[in-house]
JSON list of C-alpha atoms in Angstrom, two decimals:
[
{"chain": "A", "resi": 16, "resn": "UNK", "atom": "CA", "xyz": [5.21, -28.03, -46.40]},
{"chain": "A", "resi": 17, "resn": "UNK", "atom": "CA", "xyz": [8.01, -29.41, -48.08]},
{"chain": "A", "resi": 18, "resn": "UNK", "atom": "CA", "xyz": [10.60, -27.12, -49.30]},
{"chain": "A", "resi": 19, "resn": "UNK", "atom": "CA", "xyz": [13.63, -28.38, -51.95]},
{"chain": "A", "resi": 20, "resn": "UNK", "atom": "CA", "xyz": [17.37, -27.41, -51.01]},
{"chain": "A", "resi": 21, "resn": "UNK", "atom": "CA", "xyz": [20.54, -27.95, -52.37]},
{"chain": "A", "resi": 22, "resn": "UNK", "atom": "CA", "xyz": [20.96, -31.03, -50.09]},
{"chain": "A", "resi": 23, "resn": "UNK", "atom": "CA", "xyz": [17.80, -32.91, -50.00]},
{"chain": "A", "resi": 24, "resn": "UNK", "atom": "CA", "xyz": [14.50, -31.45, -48.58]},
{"chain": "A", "resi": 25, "resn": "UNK", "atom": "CA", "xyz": [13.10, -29.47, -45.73]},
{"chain": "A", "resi": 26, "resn": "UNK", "atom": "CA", "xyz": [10.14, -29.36, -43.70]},
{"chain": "A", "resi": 27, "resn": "UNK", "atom": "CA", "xyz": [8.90, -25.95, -43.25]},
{"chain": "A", "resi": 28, "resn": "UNK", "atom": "CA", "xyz": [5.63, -25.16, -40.93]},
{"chain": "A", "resi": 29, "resn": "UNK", "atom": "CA", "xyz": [3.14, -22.45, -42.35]},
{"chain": "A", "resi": 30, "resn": "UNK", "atom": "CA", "xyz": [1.80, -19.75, -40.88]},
{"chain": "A", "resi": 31, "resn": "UNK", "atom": "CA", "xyz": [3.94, -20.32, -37.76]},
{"chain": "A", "resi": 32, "resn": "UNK", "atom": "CA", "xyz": [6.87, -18.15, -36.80]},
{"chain": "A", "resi": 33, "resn": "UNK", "atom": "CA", "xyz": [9.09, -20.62, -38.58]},
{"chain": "A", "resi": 34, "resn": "UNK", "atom": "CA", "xyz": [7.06, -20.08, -41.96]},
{"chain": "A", "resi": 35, "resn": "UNK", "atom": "CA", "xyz": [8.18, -16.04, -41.12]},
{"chain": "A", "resi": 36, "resn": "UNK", "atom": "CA", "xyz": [11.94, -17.05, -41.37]},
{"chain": "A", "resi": 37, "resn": "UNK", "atom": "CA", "xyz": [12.54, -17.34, -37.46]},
{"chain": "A", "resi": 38, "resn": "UNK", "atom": "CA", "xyz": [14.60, -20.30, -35.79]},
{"chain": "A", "resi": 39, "resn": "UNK", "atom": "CA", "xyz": [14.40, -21.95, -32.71]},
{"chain": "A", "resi": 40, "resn": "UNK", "atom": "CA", "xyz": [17.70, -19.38, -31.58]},
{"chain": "A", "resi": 41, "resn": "UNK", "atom": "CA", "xyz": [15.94, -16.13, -32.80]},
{"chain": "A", "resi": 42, "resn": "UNK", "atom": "CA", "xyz": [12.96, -17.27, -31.13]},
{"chain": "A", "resi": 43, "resn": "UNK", "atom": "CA", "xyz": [14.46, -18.04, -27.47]},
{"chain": "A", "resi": 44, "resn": "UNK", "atom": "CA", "xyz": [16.41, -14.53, -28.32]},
{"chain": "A", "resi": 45, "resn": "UNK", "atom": "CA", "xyz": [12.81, -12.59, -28.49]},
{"chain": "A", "resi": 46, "resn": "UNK", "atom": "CA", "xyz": [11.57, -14.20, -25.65]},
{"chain": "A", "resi": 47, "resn": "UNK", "atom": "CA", "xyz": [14.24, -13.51, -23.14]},
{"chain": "A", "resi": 48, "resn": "UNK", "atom": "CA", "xyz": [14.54, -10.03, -24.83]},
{"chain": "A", "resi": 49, "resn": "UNK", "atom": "CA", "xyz": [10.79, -10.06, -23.94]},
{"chain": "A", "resi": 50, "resn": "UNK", "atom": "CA", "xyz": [10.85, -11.28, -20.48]},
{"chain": "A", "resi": 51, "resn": "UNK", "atom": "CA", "xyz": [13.72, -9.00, -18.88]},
{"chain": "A", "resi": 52, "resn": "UNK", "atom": "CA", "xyz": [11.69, -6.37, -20.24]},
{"chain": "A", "resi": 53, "resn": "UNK", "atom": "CA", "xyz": [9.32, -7.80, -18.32]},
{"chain": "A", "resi": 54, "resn": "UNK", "atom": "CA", "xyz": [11.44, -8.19, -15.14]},
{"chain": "A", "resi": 55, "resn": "UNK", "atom": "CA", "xyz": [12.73, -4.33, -15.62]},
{"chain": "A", "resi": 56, "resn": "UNK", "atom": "CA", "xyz": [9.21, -3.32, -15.71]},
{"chain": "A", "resi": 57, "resn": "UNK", "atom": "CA", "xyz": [8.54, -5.44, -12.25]},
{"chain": "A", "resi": 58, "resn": "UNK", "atom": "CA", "xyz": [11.46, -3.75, -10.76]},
{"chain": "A", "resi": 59, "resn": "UNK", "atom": "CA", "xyz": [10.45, -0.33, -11.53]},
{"chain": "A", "resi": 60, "resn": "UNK", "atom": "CA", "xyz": [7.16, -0.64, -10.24]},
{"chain": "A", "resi": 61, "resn": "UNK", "atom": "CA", "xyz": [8.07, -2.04, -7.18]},
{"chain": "A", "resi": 62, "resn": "UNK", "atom": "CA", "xyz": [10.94, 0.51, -6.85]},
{"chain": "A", "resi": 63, "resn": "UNK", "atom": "CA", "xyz": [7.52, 3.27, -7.03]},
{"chain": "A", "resi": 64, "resn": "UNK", "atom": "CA", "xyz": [5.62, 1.44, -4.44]},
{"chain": "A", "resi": 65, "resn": "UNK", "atom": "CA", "xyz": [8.64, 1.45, -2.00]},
{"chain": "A", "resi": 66, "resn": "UNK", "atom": "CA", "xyz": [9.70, 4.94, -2.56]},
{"chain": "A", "resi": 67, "resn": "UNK", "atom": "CA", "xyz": [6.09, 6.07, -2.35]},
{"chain": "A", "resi": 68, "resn": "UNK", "atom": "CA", "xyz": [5.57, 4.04, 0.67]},
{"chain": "A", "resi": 69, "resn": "UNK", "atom": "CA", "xyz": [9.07, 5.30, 2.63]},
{"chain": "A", "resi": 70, "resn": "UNK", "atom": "CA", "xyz": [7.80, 9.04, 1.18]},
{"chain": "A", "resi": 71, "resn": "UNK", "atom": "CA", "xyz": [4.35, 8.49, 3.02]},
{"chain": "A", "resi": 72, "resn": "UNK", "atom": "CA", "xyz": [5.90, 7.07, 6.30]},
{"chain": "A", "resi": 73, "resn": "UNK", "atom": "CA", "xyz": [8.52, 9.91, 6.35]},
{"chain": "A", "resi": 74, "resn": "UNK", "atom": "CA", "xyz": [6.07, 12.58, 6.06]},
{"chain": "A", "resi": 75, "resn": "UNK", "atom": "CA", "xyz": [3.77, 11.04, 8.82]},
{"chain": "A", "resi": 76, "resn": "UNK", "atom": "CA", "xyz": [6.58, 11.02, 11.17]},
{"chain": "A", "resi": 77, "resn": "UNK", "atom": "CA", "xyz": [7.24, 14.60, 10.60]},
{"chain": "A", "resi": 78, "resn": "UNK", "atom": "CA", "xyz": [3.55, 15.67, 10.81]},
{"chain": "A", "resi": 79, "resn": "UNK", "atom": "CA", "xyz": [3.42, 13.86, 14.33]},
{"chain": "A", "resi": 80, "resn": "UNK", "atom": "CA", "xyz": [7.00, 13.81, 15.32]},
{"chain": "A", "resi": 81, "resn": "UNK", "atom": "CA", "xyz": [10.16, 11.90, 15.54]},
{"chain": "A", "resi": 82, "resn": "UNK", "atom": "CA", "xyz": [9.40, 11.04, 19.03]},
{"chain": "A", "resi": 83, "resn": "UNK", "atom": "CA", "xyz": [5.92, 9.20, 18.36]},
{"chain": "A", "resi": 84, "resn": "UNK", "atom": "CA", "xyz": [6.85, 8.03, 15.15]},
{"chain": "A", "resi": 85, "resn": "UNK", "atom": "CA", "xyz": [9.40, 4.68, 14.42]},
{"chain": "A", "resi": 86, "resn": "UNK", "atom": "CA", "xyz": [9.71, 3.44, 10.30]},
{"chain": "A", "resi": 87, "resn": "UNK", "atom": "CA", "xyz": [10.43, -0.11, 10.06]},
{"chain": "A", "resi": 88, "resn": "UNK", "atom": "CA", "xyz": [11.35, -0.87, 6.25]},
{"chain": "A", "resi": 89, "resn": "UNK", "atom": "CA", "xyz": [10.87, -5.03, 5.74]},
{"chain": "A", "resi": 90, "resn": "UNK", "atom": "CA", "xyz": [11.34, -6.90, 2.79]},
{"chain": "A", "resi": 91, "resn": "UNK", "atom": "CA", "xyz": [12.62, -10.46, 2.64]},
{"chain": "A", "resi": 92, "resn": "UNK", "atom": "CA", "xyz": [16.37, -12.04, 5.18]},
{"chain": "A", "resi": 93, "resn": "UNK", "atom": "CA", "xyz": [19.10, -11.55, 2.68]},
{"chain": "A", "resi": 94, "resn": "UNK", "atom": "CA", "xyz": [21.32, -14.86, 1.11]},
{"chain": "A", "resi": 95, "resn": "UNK", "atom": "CA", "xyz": [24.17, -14.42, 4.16]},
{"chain": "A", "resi": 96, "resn": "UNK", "atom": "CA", "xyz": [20.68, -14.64, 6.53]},
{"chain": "A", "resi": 97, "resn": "UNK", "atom": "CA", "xyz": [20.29, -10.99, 7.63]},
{"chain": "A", "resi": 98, "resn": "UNK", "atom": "CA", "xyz": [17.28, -10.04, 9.08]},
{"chain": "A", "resi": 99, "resn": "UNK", "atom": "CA", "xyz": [14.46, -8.86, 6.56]},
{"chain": "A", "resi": 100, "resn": "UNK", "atom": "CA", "xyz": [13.82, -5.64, 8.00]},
{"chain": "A", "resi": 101, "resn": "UNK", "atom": "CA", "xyz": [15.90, -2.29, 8.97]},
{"chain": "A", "resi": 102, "resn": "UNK", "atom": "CA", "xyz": [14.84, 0.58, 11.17]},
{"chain": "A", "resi": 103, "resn": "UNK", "atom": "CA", "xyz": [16.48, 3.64, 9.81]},
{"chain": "A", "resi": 104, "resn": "UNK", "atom": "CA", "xyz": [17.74, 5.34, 13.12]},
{"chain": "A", "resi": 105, "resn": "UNK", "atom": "CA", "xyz": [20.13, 7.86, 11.95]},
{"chain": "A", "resi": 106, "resn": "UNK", "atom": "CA", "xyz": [17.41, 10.00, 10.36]},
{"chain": "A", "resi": 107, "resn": "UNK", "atom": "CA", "xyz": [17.40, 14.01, 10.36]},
{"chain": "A", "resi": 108, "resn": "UNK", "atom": "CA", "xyz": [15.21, 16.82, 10.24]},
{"chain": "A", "resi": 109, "resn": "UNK", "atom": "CA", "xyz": [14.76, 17.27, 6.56]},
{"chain": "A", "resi": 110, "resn": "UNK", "atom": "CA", "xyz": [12.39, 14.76, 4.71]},
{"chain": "A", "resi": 111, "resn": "UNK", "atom": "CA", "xyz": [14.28, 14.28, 1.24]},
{"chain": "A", "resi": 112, "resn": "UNK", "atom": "CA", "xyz": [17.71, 13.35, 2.72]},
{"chain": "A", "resi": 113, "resn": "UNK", "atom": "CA", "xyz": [15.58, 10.82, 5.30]},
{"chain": "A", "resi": 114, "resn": "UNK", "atom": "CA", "xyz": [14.46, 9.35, 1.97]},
{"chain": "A", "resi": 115, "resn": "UNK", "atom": "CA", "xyz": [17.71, 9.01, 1.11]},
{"chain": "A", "resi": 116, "resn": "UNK", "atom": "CA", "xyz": [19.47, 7.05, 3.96]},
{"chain": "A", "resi": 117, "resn": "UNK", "atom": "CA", "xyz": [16.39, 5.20, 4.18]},
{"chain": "A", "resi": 118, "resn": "UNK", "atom": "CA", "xyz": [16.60, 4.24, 0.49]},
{"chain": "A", "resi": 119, "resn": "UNK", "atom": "CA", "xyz": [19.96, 3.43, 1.57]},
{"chain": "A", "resi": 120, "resn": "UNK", "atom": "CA", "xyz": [18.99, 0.65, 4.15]},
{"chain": "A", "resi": 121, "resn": "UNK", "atom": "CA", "xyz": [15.80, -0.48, 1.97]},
{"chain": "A", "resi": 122, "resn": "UNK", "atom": "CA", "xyz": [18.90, -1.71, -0.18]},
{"chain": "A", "resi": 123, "resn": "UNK", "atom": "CA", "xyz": [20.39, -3.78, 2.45]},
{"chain": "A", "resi": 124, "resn": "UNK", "atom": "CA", "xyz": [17.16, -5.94, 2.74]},
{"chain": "A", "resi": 125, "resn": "UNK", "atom": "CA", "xyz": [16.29, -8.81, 0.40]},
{"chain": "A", "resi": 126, "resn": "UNK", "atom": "CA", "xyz": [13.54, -8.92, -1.81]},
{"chain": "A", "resi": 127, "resn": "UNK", "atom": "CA", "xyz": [9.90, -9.57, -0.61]},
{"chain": "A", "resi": 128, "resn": "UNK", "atom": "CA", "xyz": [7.15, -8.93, 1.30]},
{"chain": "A", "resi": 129, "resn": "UNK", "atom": "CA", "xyz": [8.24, -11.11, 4.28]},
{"chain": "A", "resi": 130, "resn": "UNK", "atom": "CA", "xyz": [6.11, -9.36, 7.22]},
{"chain": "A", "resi": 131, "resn": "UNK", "atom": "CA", "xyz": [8.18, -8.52, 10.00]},
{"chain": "A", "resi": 132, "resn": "UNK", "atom": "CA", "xyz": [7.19, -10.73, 13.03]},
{"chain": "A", "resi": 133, "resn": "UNK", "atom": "CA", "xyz": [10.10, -10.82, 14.49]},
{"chain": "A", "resi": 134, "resn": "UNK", "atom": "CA", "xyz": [10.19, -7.11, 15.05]},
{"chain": "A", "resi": 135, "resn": "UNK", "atom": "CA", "xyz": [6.39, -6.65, 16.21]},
{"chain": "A", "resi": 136, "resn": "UNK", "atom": "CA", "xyz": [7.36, -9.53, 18.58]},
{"chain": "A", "resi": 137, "resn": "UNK", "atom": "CA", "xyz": [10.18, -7.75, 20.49]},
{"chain": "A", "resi": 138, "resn": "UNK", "atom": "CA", "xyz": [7.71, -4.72, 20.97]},
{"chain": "A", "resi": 139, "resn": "UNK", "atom": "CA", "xyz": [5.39, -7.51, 22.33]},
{"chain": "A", "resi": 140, "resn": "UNK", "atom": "CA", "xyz": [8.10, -8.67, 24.80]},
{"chain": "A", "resi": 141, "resn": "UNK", "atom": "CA", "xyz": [8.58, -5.57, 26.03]},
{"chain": "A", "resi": 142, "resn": "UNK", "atom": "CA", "xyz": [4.43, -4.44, 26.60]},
{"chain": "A", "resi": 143, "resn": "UNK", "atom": "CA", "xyz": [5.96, -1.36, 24.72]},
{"chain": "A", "resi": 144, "resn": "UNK", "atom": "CA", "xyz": [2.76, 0.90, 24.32]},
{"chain": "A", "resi": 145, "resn": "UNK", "atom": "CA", "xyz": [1.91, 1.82, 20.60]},
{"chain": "A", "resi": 146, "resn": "UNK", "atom": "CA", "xyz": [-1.19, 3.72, 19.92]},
{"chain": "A", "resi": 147, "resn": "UNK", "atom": "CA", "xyz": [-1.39, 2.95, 15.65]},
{"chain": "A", "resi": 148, "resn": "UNK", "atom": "CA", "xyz": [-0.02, 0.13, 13.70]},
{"chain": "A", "resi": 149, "resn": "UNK", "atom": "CA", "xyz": [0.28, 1.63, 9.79]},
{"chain": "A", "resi": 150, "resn": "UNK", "atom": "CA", "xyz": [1.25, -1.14, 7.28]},
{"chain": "A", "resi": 151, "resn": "UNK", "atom": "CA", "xyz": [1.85, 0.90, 4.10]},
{"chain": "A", "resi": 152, "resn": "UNK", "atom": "CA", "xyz": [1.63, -2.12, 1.45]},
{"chain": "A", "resi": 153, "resn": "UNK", "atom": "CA", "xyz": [0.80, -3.20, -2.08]},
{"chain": "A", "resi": 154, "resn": "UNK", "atom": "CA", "xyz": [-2.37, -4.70, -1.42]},
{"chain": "A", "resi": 155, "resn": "UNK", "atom": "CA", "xyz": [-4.96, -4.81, 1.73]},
{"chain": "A", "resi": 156, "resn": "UNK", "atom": "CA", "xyz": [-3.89, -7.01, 4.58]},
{"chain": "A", "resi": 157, "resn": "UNK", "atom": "CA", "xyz": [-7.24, -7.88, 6.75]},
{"chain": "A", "resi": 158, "resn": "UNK", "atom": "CA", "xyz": [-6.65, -9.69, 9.89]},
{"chain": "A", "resi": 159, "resn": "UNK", "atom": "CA", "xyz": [-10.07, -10.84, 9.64]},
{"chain": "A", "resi": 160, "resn": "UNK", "atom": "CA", "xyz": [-10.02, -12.79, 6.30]},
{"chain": "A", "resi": 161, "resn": "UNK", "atom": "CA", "xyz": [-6.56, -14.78, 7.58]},
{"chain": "A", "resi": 162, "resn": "UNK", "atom": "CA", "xyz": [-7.16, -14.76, 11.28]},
{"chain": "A", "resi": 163, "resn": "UNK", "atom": "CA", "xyz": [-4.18, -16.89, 11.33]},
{"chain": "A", "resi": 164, "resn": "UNK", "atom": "CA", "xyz": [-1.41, -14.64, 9.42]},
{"chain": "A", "resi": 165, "resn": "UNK", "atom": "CA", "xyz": [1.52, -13.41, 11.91]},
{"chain": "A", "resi": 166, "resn": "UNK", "atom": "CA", "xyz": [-0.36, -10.26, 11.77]},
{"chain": "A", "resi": 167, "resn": "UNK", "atom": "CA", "xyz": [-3.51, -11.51, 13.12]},
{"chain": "A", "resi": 168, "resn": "UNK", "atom": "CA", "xyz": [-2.37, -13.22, 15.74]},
{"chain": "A", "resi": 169, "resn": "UNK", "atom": "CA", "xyz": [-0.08, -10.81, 17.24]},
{"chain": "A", "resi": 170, "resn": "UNK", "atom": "CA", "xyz": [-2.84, -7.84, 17.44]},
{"chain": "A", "resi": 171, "resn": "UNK", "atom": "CA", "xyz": [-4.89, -10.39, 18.92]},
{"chain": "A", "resi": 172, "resn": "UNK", "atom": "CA", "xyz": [-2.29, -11.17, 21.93]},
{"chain": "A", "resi": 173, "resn": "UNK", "atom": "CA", "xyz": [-1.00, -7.37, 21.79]},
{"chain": "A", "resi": 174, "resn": "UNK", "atom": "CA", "xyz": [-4.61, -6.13, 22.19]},
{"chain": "A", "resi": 175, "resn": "UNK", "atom": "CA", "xyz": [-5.25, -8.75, 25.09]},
{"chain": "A", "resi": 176, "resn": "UNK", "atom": "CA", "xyz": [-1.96, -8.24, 26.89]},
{"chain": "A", "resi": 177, "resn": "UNK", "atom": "CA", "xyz": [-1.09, -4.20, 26.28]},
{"chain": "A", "resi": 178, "resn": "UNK", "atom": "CA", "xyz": [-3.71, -2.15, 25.16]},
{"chain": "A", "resi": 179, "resn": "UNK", "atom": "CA", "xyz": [-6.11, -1.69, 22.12]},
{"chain": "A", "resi": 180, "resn": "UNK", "atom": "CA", "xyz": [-4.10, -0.81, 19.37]},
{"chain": "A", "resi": 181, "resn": "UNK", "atom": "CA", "xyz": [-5.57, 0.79, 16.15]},
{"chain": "A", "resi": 182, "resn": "UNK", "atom": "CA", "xyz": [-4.27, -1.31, 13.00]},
{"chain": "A", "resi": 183, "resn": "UNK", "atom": "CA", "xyz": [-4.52, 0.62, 9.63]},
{"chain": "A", "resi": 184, "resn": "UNK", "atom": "CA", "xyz": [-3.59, -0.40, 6.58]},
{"chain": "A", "resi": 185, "resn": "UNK", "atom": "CA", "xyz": [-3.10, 1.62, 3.44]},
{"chain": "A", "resi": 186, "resn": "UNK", "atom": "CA", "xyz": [-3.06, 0.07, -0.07]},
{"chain": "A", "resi": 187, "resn": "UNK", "atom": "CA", "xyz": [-1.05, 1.78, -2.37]},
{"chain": "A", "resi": 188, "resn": "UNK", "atom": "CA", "xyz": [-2.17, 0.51, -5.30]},
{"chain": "A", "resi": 189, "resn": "UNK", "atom": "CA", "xyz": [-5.77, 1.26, -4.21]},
{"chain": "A", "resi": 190, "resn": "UNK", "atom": "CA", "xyz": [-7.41, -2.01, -6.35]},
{"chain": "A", "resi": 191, "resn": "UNK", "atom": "CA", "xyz": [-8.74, -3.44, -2.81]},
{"chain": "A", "resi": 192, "resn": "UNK", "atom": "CA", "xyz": [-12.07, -2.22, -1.04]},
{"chain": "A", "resi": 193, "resn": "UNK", "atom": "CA", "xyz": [-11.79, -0.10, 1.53]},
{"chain": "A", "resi": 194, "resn": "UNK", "atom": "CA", "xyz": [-13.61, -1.14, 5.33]},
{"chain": "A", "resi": 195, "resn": "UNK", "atom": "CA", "xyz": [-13.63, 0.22, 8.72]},
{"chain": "A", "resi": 196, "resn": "UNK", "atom": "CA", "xyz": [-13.80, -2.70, 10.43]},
{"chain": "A", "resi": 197, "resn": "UNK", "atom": "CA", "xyz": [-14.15, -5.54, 7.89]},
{"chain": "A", "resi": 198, "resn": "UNK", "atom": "CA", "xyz": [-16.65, -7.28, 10.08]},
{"chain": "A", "resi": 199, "resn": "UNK", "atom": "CA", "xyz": [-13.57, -7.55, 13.00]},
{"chain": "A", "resi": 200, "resn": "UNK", "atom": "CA", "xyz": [-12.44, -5.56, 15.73]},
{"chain": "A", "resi": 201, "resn": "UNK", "atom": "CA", "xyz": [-13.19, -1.57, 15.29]},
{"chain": "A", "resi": 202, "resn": "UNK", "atom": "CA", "xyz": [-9.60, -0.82, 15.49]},
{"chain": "A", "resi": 203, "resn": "UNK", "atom": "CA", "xyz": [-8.98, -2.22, 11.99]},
{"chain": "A", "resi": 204, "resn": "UNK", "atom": "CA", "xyz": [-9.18, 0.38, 9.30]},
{"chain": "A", "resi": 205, "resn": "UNK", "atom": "CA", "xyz": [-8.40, -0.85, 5.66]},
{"chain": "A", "resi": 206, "resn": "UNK", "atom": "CA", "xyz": [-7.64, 2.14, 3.21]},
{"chain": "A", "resi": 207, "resn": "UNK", "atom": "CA", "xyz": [-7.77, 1.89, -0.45]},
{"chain": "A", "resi": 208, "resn": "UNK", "atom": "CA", "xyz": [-5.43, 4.12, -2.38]},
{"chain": "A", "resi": 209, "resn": "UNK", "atom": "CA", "xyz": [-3.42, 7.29, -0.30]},
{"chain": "A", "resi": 210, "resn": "UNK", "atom": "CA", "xyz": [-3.77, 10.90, -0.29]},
{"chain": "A", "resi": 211, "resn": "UNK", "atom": "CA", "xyz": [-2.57, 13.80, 1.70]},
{"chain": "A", "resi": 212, "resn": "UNK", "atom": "CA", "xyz": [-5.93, 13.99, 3.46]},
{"chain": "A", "resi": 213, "resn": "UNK", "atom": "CA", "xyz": [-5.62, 10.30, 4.60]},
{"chain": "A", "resi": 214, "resn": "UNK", "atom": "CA", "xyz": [-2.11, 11.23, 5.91]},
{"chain": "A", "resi": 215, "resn": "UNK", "atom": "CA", "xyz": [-3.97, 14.63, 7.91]},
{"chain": "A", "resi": 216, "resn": "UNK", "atom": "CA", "xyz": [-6.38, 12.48, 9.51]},
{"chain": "A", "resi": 217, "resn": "UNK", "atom": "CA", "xyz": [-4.26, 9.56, 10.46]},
{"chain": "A", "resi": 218, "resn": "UNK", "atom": "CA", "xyz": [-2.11, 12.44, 12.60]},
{"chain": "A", "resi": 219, "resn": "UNK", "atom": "CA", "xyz": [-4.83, 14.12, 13.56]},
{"chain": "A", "resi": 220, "resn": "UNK", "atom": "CA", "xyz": [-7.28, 13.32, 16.62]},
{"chain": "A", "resi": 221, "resn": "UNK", "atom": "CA", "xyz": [-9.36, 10.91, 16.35]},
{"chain": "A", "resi": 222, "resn": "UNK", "atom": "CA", "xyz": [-12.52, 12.81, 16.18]},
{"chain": "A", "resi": 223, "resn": "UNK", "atom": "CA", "xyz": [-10.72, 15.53, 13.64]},
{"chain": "A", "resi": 224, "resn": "UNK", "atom": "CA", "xyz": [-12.81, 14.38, 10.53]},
{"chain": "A", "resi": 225, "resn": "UNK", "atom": "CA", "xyz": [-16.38, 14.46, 12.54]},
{"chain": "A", "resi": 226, "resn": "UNK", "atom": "CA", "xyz": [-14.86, 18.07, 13.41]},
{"chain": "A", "resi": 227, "resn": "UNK", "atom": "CA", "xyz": [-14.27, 19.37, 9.95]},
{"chain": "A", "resi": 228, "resn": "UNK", "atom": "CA", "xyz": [-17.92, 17.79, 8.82]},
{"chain": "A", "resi": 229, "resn": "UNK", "atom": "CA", "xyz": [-19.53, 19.67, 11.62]},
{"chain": "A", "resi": 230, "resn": "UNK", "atom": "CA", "xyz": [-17.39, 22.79, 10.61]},
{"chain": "A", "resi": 231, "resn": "UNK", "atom": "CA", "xyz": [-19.37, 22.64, 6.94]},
{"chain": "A", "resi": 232, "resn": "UNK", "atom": "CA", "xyz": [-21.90, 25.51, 6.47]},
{"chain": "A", "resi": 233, "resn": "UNK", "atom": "CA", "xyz": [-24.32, 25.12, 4.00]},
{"chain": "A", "resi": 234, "resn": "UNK", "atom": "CA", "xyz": [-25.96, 27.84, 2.61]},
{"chain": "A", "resi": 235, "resn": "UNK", "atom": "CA", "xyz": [-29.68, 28.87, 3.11]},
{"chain": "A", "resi": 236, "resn": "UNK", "atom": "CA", "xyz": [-32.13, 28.62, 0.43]},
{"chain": "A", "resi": 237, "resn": "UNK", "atom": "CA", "xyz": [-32.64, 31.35, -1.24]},
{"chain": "A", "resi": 238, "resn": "UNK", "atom": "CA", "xyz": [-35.73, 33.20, -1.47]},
{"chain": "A", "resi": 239, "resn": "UNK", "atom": "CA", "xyz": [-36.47, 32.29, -4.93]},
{"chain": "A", "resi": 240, "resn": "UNK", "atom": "CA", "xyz": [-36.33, 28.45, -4.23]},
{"chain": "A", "resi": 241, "resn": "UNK", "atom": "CA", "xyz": [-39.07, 29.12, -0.94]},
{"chain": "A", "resi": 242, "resn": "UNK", "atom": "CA", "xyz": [-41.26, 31.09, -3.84]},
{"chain": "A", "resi": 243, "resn": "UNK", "atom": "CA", "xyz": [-40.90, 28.28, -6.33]},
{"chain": "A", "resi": 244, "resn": "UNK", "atom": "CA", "xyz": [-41.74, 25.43, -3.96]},
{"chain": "A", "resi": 245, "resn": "UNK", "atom": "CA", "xyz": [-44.70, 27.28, -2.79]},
{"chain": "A", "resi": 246, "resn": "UNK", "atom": "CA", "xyz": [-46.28, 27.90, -6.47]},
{"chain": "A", "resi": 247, "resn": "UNK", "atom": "CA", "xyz": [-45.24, 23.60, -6.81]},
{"chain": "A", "resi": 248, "resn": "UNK", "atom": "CA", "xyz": [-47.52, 23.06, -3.75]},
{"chain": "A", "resi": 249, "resn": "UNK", "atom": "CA", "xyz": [-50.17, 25.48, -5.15]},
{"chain": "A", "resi": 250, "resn": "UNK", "atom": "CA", "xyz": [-50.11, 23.41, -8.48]},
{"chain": "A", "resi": 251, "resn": "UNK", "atom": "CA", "xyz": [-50.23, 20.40, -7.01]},
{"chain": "A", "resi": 252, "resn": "UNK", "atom": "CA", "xyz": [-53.55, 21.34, -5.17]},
{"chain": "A", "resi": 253, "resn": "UNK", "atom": "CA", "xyz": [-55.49, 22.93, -7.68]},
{"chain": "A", "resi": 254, "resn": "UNK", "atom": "CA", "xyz": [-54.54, 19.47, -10.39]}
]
């Protein structure tokens, strides 16, 4: 629409944010104002998933021990290129100030989900014998859909050349579907979501769960139900 000023006339768009009084400034204001919102929502999510993630691997290493337990926190090689991953070293016997020195080193790593080869590598090199590879993550990582990922690869070589080592992987958002074996090698549990009973089990022997099922007593039936499905059987005959 046309629309008379004091100097001439101006086009004006209807029913557009222009019609509503906004400029091409205002606009690029709300949509930056939008987008960091955005990108602070982003951060604090991820922020969850890490601290929930260094919260889960802390209290696994207490359940089964400092000595059979080693956190590696990996990310993404920082600007100056530092590595992408830190193992926390320096860690006590309480749980909560753990957190904090490993929140500590989390902040030394860049940003990303860069998988750290590098580090499973070296324990390659070394044939150093690890019973349970836990990948606490943000989504399900199956070395059977992308045989070829790092990941893959290296439990392939470190299952040929060491020993058979059990690869679980917990999502923490829980949106993937869960699989014992994911049509690969039995060793390869995928976990959908996390709970303290997960946590139990995963530090427990491996035939604790079949244990606890077996432990279940159910109760008898009561004399009542034997009555009632005898005078069901009765009816049944005489119709």
């Amino acid at each position: 629409a046309l629309v008379k000023k004091d100097k001439g006339w101006g086009f004006r768009c209807l029913n557009t944010t222009q019609d509503e009084g906004m400029t091409v400034q205002s606009l690029l204001a709300t949509i930056k104002k939008d987008f960091d919102a955005t990108l602070a929502d982003a951060a604090t999510t991820q922020k969850r998933l890490c601290d929930a993630a260094m919260m889960l691997g802390l209290c696994l290493r207490e359940r089964l021990g400092p000595e059979r337990v080693e956190l590696c926190l990996f990310g993404a090689p920082t600007k100056d290129g530092k590595e992408g991953y830190k193992v926390p070293k320096a860690l006590g016997p309480k749980v909560l100030q753990n957190m904090r020195r490993c929140a500590a080193e989390a902040n030394t790593i860049g940003p990303g989900t860069e998988f750290p080869v590098q580090y499973l590598q070296e324990k390659l090199a070394a044939k150093e014998p690890i019973d349970m590879l836990v990948l606490l993550s943000d989504g399900l990582v199956s070395p059977t859909k992308d045989p070829e990922h790092a990941l893959g690869r290296w439990l392939r070589t470190y299952r040929n050349m060491v020993r058979p080592v059990k690869y679980i992987n917990i999502d923490l958002l829980g949106l993937g579907a869960p699989s014992l074996t994911s049509g690969g090698s039995p060793d390869d549990v995928l976990v959908a979501g996390y709970s303290e009973a997960a946590l139990k089990y995963l530090a427990s022997e491996p035939d604790a769960q079949l244990k606890d099922v077996e432990a279940i007593e159910l109760p008898l039936p009561s004399e009542k139900g034997e009555e009632g499905e005898k005078k069901d059987k009765e009816g049944e005959k005489k119709d």
